[in-house]
mmCIF file of C-alpha atoms in Angstrom:
data_model
loop_
_atom_site.group_PDB
_atom_site.id
_atom_site.type_symbol
_atom_site.label_atom_id
_atom_site.label_comp_id
_atom_site.label_asym_id
_atom_site.label_seq_id
_atom_site.Cartn_x
_atom_site.Cartn_y
_atom_site.Cartn_z
ATOM 1 C CA MET A 14 20.500 -61.637 -72.786
ATOM 2 C CA THR A 15 21.213 -57.989 -71.961
ATOM 3 C CA GLU A 16 21.752 -59.272 -68.246
ATOM 4 C CA LEU A 17 24.300 -61.877 -69.511
ATOM 5 C CA PHE A 18 26.325 -59.573 -71.749
ATOM 6 C CA GLY A 19 25.788 -56.066 -70.407
ATOM 7 C CA LEU A 20 28.228 -54.090 -68.859
ATOM 8 C CA ASP A 21 26.373 -51.306 -67.268
ATOM 9 C CA GLY A 22 28.559 -49.092 -64.644
ATOM 10 C CA ARG A 23 31.635 -51.502 -65.005
ATOM 11 C CA THR A 24 35.003 -49.886 -65.704
ATOM 12 C CA ALA A 25 37.372 -50.975 -68.113
ATOM 13 C CA VAL A 26 41.236 -49.875 -69.066
ATOM 14 C CA VAL A 27 42.233 -50.892 -72.544
ATOM 15 C CA THR A 28 45.845 -50.236 -73.575
ATOM 16 C CA GLY A 29 46.852 -49.611 -77.190
ATOM 17 C CA GLY A 30 43.343 -48.404 -77.441
ATOM 18 C CA SER A 31 43.811 -45.465 -80.254
ATOM 19 C CA ARG A 32 43.516 -47.890 -83.067
ATOM 20 C CA GLY A 33 43.401 -51.555 -84.397
ATOM 21 C CA ILE A 34 42.231 -54.616 -82.211
ATOM 22 C CA GLY A 35 42.563 -52.515 -79.072
ATOM 23 C CA ARG A 36 39.852 -49.930 -80.358
ATOM 24 C CA MET A 37 37.796 -52.272 -81.538
ATOM 25 C CA ILE A 38 37.679 -53.930 -78.253
ATOM 26 C CA ALA A 39 37.155 -50.448 -76.443
ATOM 27 C CA GLY A 40 34.527 -49.672 -78.786
ATOM 28 C CA GLY A 41 32.514 -52.928 -77.892
ATOM 29 C CA LEU A 42 33.294 -52.572 -73.889
ATOM 30 C CA LEU A 43 31.519 -48.971 -74.492
ATOM 31 C CA ASP A 44 28.622 -50.252 -76.409
ATOM 32 C CA ALA A 45 27.932 -52.745 -73.362
ATOM 33 C CA GLY A 46 27.704 -49.919 -71.012
ATOM 34 C CA CYS A 47 31.410 -49.799 -69.624
ATOM 35 C CA ARG A 48 33.250 -46.805 -68.701
ATOM 36 C CA VAL A 49 36.624 -46.830 -70.574
ATOM 37 C CA ILE A 50 39.713 -45.437 -70.117
ATOM 38 C CA VAL A 51 41.929 -45.905 -73.678
ATOM 39 C CA SER A 52 45.913 -45.660 -73.406
ATOM 40 C CA ALA A 53 48.288 -45.177 -76.078
ATOM 41 C CA ARG A 54 52.290 -43.658 -76.519
ATOM 42 C CA LYS A 55 51.084 -41.138 -79.235
ATOM 43 C CA ALA A 56 49.015 -38.663 -77.081
ATOM 44 C CA ASP A 57 47.368 -36.764 -80.159
ATOM 45 C CA GLN A 58 46.147 -39.761 -82.171
ATOM 46 C CA LEU A 59 44.641 -41.234 -78.191
ATOM 47 C CA ALA A 60 42.979 -37.759 -78.013
ATOM 48 C CA ALA A 61 41.272 -38.197 -81.357
ATOM 49 C CA ALA A 62 40.348 -41.637 -80.549
ATOM 50 C CA ALA A 63 39.047 -41.514 -77.283
ATOM 51 C CA GLU A 64 37.091 -38.047 -78.612
ATOM 52 C CA GLU A 65 35.224 -40.462 -81.264
ATOM 53 C CA LEU A 66 34.929 -43.651 -78.990
ATOM 54 C CA SER A 67 33.253 -41.157 -76.626
ATOM 55 C CA ALA A 68 30.058 -41.035 -78.881
ATOM 56 C CA LEU A 69 29.333 -44.777 -77.800
ATOM 57 C CA GLY A 70 29.808 -43.783 -74.030
ATOM 58 C CA PRO A 71 32.157 -42.400 -71.407
ATOM 59 C CA CYS A 72 35.441 -42.496 -72.838
ATOM 60 C CA GLU A 73 39.137 -40.877 -71.429
ATOM 61 C CA ALA A 74 42.370 -41.002 -72.439
ATOM 62 C CA VAL A 75 45.791 -41.447 -70.558
ATOM 63 C CA GLN A 76 48.995 -41.432 -72.460
ATOM 64 C CA ALA A 77 51.788 -44.075 -71.241
ATOM 65 C CA ASP A 78 54.413 -46.025 -72.722
ATOM 66 C CA LEU A 79 53.782 -49.090 -71.253
ATOM 67 C CA ALA A 80 57.178 -50.785 -72.675
ATOM 68 C CA THR A 81 58.950 -49.462 -69.333
ATOM 69 C CA PRO A 82 57.967 -50.419 -65.653
ATOM 70 C CA GLU A 83 57.742 -46.720 -65.140
ATOM 71 C CA GLY A 84 54.917 -46.364 -67.501
ATOM 72 C CA CYS A 85 53.044 -48.833 -65.928
ATOM 73 C CA GLN A 86 53.430 -47.428 -62.809
ATOM 74 C CA ALA A 87 52.309 -44.047 -64.167
ATOM 75 C CA LEU A 88 49.282 -45.150 -65.853
ATOM 76 C CA ALA A 89 48.070 -47.198 -62.629
ATOM 77 C CA ASN A 90 48.362 -43.992 -60.742
ATOM 78 C CA GLU A 91 46.448 -42.251 -62.872
ATOM 79 C CA VAL A 92 43.708 -44.713 -62.947
ATOM 80 C CA ALA A 93 43.936 -45.219 -58.978
ATOM 81 C CA ARG A 94 43.307 -40.986 -59.444
ATOM 82 C CA ARG A 95 39.985 -41.100 -61.263
ATOM 83 C CA TRP A 96 38.534 -44.596 -60.011
ATOM 84 C CA GLU A 97 38.308 -46.743 -56.812
ATOM 85 C CA SER A 98 38.011 -50.152 -58.491
ATOM 86 C CA LEU A 99 38.692 -51.425 -61.784
ATOM 87 C CA ASP A 100 36.504 -54.436 -63.509
ATOM 88 C CA ILE A 101 38.418 -55.019 -66.462
ATOM 89 C CA LEU A 102 41.713 -54.774 -67.798
ATOM 90 C CA VAL A 103 42.367 -55.529 -71.531
ATOM 91 C CA ASN A 104 46.347 -56.037 -72.160
ATOM 92 C CA ASN A 105 46.221 -55.100 -75.862
ATOM 93 C CA ALA A 106 49.391 -52.834 -76.545
ATOM 94 C CA GLY A 107 51.815 -54.451 -78.366
ATOM 95 C CA ALA A 108 54.655 -54.605 -81.122
ATOM 96 C CA SER A 109 56.004 -56.453 -84.029
ATOM 97 C CA TRP A 110 59.490 -56.690 -85.700
ATOM 98 C CA GLY A 111 60.694 -58.683 -88.630
ATOM 99 C CA ALA A 112 63.992 -59.619 -90.280
ATOM 100 C CA ARG A 113 66.088 -62.679 -91.540
ATOM 101 C CA LEU A 114 67.333 -65.007 -88.921
ATOM 102 C CA ASP A 115 70.986 -64.040 -89.484
ATOM 103 C CA GLU A 116 70.212 -60.465 -89.217
ATOM 104 C CA PHE A 117 67.632 -60.213 -86.387
ATOM 105 C CA PRO A 118 68.599 -57.626 -83.999
ATOM 106 C CA VAL A 119 68.606 -57.238 -80.467
ATOM 107 C CA ASP A 120 66.703 -54.093 -80.434
ATOM 108 C CA GLY A 121 63.985 -56.035 -82.313
ATOM 109 C CA TRP A 122 63.852 -58.858 -79.836
ATOM 110 C CA ASN A 123 63.962 -56.466 -76.698
ATOM 111 C CA LYS A 124 61.467 -53.969 -77.883
ATOM 112 C CA VAL A 125 58.827 -56.668 -78.536
ATOM 113 C CA MET A 126 59.292 -58.781 -75.356
ATOM 114 C CA ASP A 127 58.911 -55.531 -72.907
ATOM 115 C CA THR A 128 56.184 -54.552 -74.857
ATOM 116 C CA ASN A 129 54.363 -57.582 -75.266
ATOM 117 C CA VAL A 130 55.017 -59.898 -72.361
ATOM 118 C CA ARG A 131 56.742 -57.308 -69.703
ATOM 119 C CA GLY A 132 54.295 -54.693 -69.903
ATOM 120 C CA PRO A 133 51.357 -56.786 -69.331
ATOM 121 C CA PHE A 134 52.804 -58.400 -66.641
ATOM 122 C CA PHE A 135 53.756 -55.325 -64.740
ATOM 123 C CA LEU A 136 50.353 -53.370 -65.698
ATOM 124 C CA THR A 137 48.561 -56.260 -64.102
ATOM 125 C CA GLN A 138 50.671 -56.263 -61.054
ATOM 126 C CA LYS A 139 50.301 -52.353 -60.521
ATOM 127 C CA LEU A 140 46.570 -52.620 -61.259
ATOM 128 C CA LEU A 141 45.957 -55.645 -58.753
ATOM 129 C CA ASP A 142 44.645 -53.521 -55.874
ATOM 130 C CA LEU A 143 41.757 -52.008 -57.840
ATOM 131 C CA LEU A 144 41.071 -55.112 -59.461
ATOM 132 C CA ARG A 145 40.828 -56.903 -56.078
ATOM 133 C CA ALA A 146 38.758 -53.898 -55.298
ATOM 134 C CA ALA A 147 36.049 -54.696 -57.916
ATOM 135 C CA ALA A 148 36.179 -58.634 -57.454
ATOM 136 C CA ARG A 149 33.323 -60.624 -56.071
ATOM 137 C CA PRO A 150 32.820 -64.446 -55.837
ATOM 138 C CA GLU A 151 29.630 -63.824 -58.212
ATOM 139 C CA ALA A 152 31.285 -61.076 -60.488
ATOM 140 C CA PRO A 153 34.764 -61.582 -61.051
ATOM 141 C CA ALA A 154 37.445 -58.928 -62.002
ATOM 142 C CA ARG A 155 38.764 -59.663 -65.220
ATOM 143 C CA VAL A 156 42.030 -59.690 -67.162
ATOM 144 C CA ILE A 157 42.030 -59.847 -70.891
ATOM 145 C CA ASN A 158 45.769 -60.245 -72.724
ATOM 146 C CA VAL A 159 45.393 -59.878 -76.278
ATOM 147 C CA ALA A 160 47.724 -62.686 -77.794
ATOM 148 C CA SER A 161 48.091 -63.900 -81.271
ATOM 149 C CA VAL A 162 47.223 -66.799 -83.308
ATOM 150 C CA ASP A 163 51.107 -66.790 -83.955
ATOM 151 C CA GLY A 164 51.199 -67.598 -80.525
ATOM 152 C CA LEU A 165 49.441 -70.517 -81.506
ATOM 153 C CA LYS A 166 50.731 -71.906 -84.409
ATOM 154 C CA VAL A 167 54.229 -71.395 -86.700
ATOM 155 C CA PRO A 168 53.965 -68.193 -88.599
ATOM 156 C CA ASP A 169 55.499 -68.018 -92.123
ATOM 157 C CA MET A 170 57.170 -64.808 -91.555
ATOM 158 C CA GLU A 171 60.175 -64.284 -89.661
ATOM 159 C CA THR A 172 59.107 -62.339 -86.451
ATOM 160 C CA TYR A 173 60.734 -64.141 -83.995
ATOM 161 C CA SER A 174 60.182 -62.099 -81.088
ATOM 162 C CA TYR A 175 56.730 -61.637 -81.864
ATOM 163 C CA SER A 176 55.646 -65.044 -81.931
ATOM 164 C CA ALA A 177 57.793 -65.790 -79.285
ATOM 165 C CA SER A 178 56.040 -63.179 -76.974
ATOM 166 C CA LYS A 179 52.629 -64.095 -78.117
ATOM 167 C CA ALA A 180 53.178 -68.029 -76.840
ATOM 168 C CA GLY A 181 54.630 -66.457 -73.664
ATOM 169 C CA ILE A 182 51.700 -64.121 -72.774
ATOM 170 C CA ILE A 183 49.302 -67.292 -73.582
ATOM 171 C CA HIS A 184 51.002 -69.189 -71.094
ATOM 172 C CA LEU A 185 51.483 -66.149 -68.744
ATOM 173 C CA THR A 186 47.696 -65.730 -68.899
ATOM 174 C CA ARG A 187 47.333 -69.410 -67.643
ATOM 175 C CA HIS A 188 49.821 -68.770 -64.800
ATOM 176 C CA LEU A 189 48.111 -65.657 -63.902
ATOM 177 C CA ALA A 190 44.721 -67.421 -63.908
ATOM 178 C CA LYS A 191 45.992 -69.876 -61.328
ATOM 179 C CA ARG A 192 47.178 -67.710 -58.834
ATOM 180 C CA LEU A 193 44.250 -64.961 -59.229
ATOM 181 C CA ALA A 194 41.222 -67.629 -59.187
ATOM 182 C CA ARG A 195 41.175 -67.588 -55.294
ATOM 183 C CA GLU A 196 40.935 -63.675 -55.479
ATOM 184 C CA HIS A 197 38.091 -64.047 -58.041
ATOM 185 C CA ILE A 198 39.890 -62.516 -60.594
ATOM 186 C CA THR A 199 39.795 -64.337 -64.095
ATOM 187 C CA VAL A 200 42.589 -64.105 -66.475
ATOM 188 C CA ASN A 201 42.334 -64.935 -70.322
ATOM 189 C CA ALA A 202 43.592 -64.340 -73.479
ATOM 190 C CA ILE A 203 42.142 -63.329 -77.034
ATOM 191 C CA ALA A 204 44.400 -64.505 -79.890
ATOM 192 C CA PRO A 205 43.259 -62.752 -82.985
ATOM 193 C CA GLY A 206 44.051 -63.707 -86.535
ATOM 194 C CA PRO A 207 43.894 -61.139 -89.358
ATOM 195 C CA PHE A 208 42.087 -57.740 -88.618
ATOM 196 C CA ASP A 209 42.591 -54.677 -90.204
ATOM 197 C CA SER A 210 45.176 -52.962 -88.011
ATOM 198 C CA LYS A 211 48.472 -50.876 -88.633
ATOM 199 C CA MET A 212 50.313 -54.134 -87.807
ATOM 200 C CA MET A 213 48.414 -55.956 -90.683
ATOM 201 C CA ALA A 214 48.658 -52.692 -92.674
ATOM 202 C CA PHE A 215 51.430 -53.724 -94.915
ATOM 203 C CA ILE A 216 49.539 -56.699 -96.485
ATOM 204 C CA LEU A 217 46.071 -55.923 -96.131
ATOM 205 C CA ASP A 218 46.362 -52.565 -98.031
ATOM 206 C CA ASP A 219 46.998 -54.126 -100.883
ATOM 207 C CA PRO A 220 43.935 -55.198 -102.658
ATOM 208 C CA ASP A 221 45.568 -58.493 -104.355
ATOM 209 C CA ALA A 222 47.631 -59.407 -101.028
ATOM 210 C CA ARG A 223 44.159 -59.028 -98.945
ATOM 211 C CA ALA A 224 42.462 -61.304 -101.111
ATOM 212 C CA GLU A 225 44.857 -63.869 -101.141
ATOM 213 C CA LEU A 226 45.461 -63.777 -97.185
ATOM 214 C CA ALA A 227 41.214 -63.877 -97.002
ATOM 215 C CA GLY A 228 41.580 -66.759 -99.096
ATOM 216 C CA MET A 229 44.168 -68.507 -96.387
ATOM 217 C CA VAL A 230 41.607 -68.071 -93.769
ATOM 218 C CA PRO A 231 39.216 -71.085 -93.381
ATOM 219 C CA LEU A 232 36.202 -68.683 -93.134
ATOM 220 C CA GLY A 233 37.434 -66.894 -95.851
ATOM 221 C CA ARG A 234 37.632 -63.304 -94.791
ATOM 222 C CA ILE A 235 39.599 -61.017 -92.648
ATOM 223 C CA GLY A 236 38.204 -60.258 -89.092
ATOM 224 C CA GLN A 237 35.845 -57.313 -88.741
ATOM 225 C CA PRO A 238 35.342 -54.908 -85.371
ATOM 226 C CA ASP A 239 32.297 -56.709 -84.507
ATOM 227 C CA ASP A 240 34.085 -59.940 -84.236
ATOM 228 C CA MET A 241 36.875 -58.411 -82.035
ATOM 229 C CA ALA A 242 34.075 -56.509 -80.017
ATOM 230 C CA GLY A 243 31.967 -59.562 -79.413
ATOM 231 C CA ALA A 244 35.041 -61.726 -77.908
ATOM 232 C CA ALA A 245 36.055 -58.858 -75.307
ATOM 233 C CA VAL A 246 32.409 -58.659 -74.206
ATOM 234 C CA TYR A 247 31.753 -62.040 -73.600
ATOM 235 C CA LEU A 248 35.131 -62.432 -71.684
ATOM 236 C CA ALA A 249 34.471 -59.262 -69.620
ATOM 237 C CA SER A 250 30.717 -60.093 -69.061
ATOM 238 C CA ARG A 251 28.588 -62.582 -67.048
ATOM 239 C CA ALA A 252 28.489 -64.684 -69.904
ATOM 240 C CA GLY A 253 32.273 -65.763 -69.665
ATOM 241 C CA SER A 254 32.580 -65.316 -65.683
ATOM 242 C CA TYR A 255 33.150 -69.051 -65.001
ATOM 243 C CA LEU A 256 36.175 -68.820 -67.394
ATOM 244 C CA THR A 257 39.910 -68.337 -66.734
ATOM 245 C CA GLY A 258 43.014 -69.661 -68.188
ATOM 246 C CA ALA A 259 41.612 -69.798 -71.587
ATOM 247 C CA THR A 260 42.899 -68.445 -74.948
ATOM 248 C CA VAL A 261 39.762 -67.733 -77.453
ATOM 249 C CA ALA A 262 41.091 -68.077 -80.771
ATOM 250 C CA VAL A 263 39.365 -65.250 -83.289
ATOM 251 C CA GLY A 264 41.218 -66.013 -86.637
ATOM 252 C CA GLY A 265 38.705 -67.434 -88.836
ATOM 253 C CA GLY A 266 39.737 -70.962 -87.836
ATOM 254 C CA ILE A 267 43.348 -70.265 -88.391
ATOM 255 C CA GLY A 268 45.420 -72.903 -86.799
ATOM 256 C CA PHE A 269 42.366 -75.285 -86.092
ATOM 257 C CA ALA A 270 40.687 -75.666 -89.389
ATOM 258 C CA ASP A 271 43.028 -75.250 -92.023
#
């Protein structure tokens, strides 16, 4: 089983890795034996997170704003300066926006689409040479895109650009998977349900609202770090090497068993 799920010596980049889902994934990859670079926009929070994650394994921090093509290129350049190849890319950095339909602003649309769809596409593009250098038929390189259950079902909240962006990244995952399969690079997505994160804090920090939301999850609870880490390690390891173009919903059954 260690060989099936182990990641000793592998290299991974996790965007949005300073907190929430990204930090959960980074921790899981480190615990499985990866060397990890985490990136985020806020340098101070990123440095603190990387220092704490280093207790699990080699973890470095690279500040980057992935909402712009220039930011994607800068991160790719820095990764290439440090490593000759890249085994695993986790496109997790994301943004959300909520507003009433009649008042939804252009800025709220563009910010979310730029971060959640354009960023993952162009970062993957800029890191392709490093992924190709790591890819082998028996051990593919991996791209893991973080989507959301809101990209699989219609949410109740008026987060129009967010749900559209997550549906978009799910389809982009399939398109890239088809194109990159011939190069021994798998592309899959994880669609989280409710987890403790800054994006969910407005609900989960209220005990009553938290309990109500947990009651709406078929499995009756909020996701824990190990739930997310386990899904990422599966997709990144030998265990998930024959899977591409798939979206793994990690939401306690939301959208499938409710």
